Amino acid sequence: MKLTIIIPAFNEEHYLPSTLDSIKTSASRLRAVSDAEVDILVVDNNSEDDTAAVARSNGATVVHEPVQGIARARNAGADHAEGDVLVFVDADVVLPDTILERIHTAMSHPDCVGGAVDVEYRPKRRLLRPYLGAWRLLSRLTGIAQGATQFCRKSVFIEVGGYDEKAWIGEDADFFWALKKLAKRTGRKVRFIESPRVQASSRRFDKWPLWKILVWTNPLFIVLFRRRKAFWSGWYSRAVR
């Protein structure tokens, strides 16, 4: 089995090294207990900083996608991937050492189409911790799995049509639901890995004012405006760095 790790990145020169280090550590551990191959592909999504240079200096292959959009960047990575299993990791996420082993074990079962890994945030403001905990509970109840780390077979990725490029946010939830629908229709399974969790950056929760967090993470706001790029400058043109 070959895993291709796909990292969409827009101006992530500062966060990317930690992400790549954690991937390489987890990949080394996987190689020590299996014959799996792992390669890393960073999709430079029109960055204005040294994202591409940082990626290359850390041993990753770089693909350039000039059209802005995380869904488009993920799809571009999948188009260039050589692995039969695709693992999508956000550029500001730190993987635990054993997570690629867990993904490899899940995908070793032929009836598993793919899945996702649970996410942990560690915001500096304690007030936000119960709020994020409530969001995590809501996600579990509604079957949502965030895109911080998602995985699937490349054949399955093609079958479900990849990530929705018309969505500027929430494309990860759509993709996971698509995996679940395919699995149900074909009598296969989706795997949600609860432990260990990946650690996602809390930069927005640490730097944004509280009102902005409450508005931009409101489910109704997301549903109404998820396909209108102008509302998501905090992820694109004015992203927190």
Coordinates of N, CA, C and O in Angstrom, one line a residue, residues 1 30 99-109 112 191:
M1 N 0.8 -1.2 0.0 CA 0.0 0.0 0.0 C 0.9 1.2 0.0 O 1.9 1.3 0.7
L30 N 5.4 4.1 10.7 CA 4.6 3.2 9.9 C 5.6 2.2 9.1 O 5.3 1.0 9.0
I99 N -0.7 7.8 14.1 CA -1.9 8.0 13.3 C -1.8 7.4 11.9 O -2.8 6.8 11.4
L100 N -0.6 7.4 11.2 CA -0.6 6.8 9.9 C -0.6 5.3 10.0 O -1.2 4.6 9.1
E101 N -0.2 4.7 11.2 CA -0.4 3.3 11.4 C -1.9 3.0 11.5 O -2.4 2.0 10.9
R102 N -2.6 3.8 12.2 CA -4.1 3.6 12.4 C -4.8 3.7 11.0 O -5.7 2.9 10.7
I103 N -4.4 4.7 10.2 CA -5.0 4.8 8.9 C -4.6 3.6 8.0 O -5.5 3.1 7.3
H104 N -3.4 3.2 8.1 CA -3.0 2.0 7.3 C -3.7 0.8 7.7 O -4.2 0.0 6.8
T105 N -3.9 0.6 9.0 CA -4.7 -0.6 9.5 C -6.1 -0.5 9.0 O -6.7 -1.5 8.5
A106 N -6.7 0.7 9.0 CA -8.1 0.8 8.6 C -8.2 0.5 7.1 O -9.2 -0.2 6.6
M107 N -7.3 1.0 6.3 CA -7.4 0.9 4.9 C -6.9 -0.5 4.4 O -7.0 -0.9 3.2
S108 N -6.3 -1.3 5.3 CA -5.9 -2.7 5.0 C -7.2 -3.6 4.8 O -7.1 -4.7 4.3
H109 N -8.3 -3.1 5.4 CA -9.5 -3.9 5.2 C -10.2 -3.4 3.9 O -10.5 -2.3 3.7
C112 N -13.3 -1.0 3.7 CA -13.2 0.4 4.2 C -12.9 1.3 3.0 O -11.9 1.2 2.3
R191 N -14.4 4.7 8.3 CA -13.8 4.6 9.6 C -13.6 6.0 10.2 O -12.9 6.8 9.5

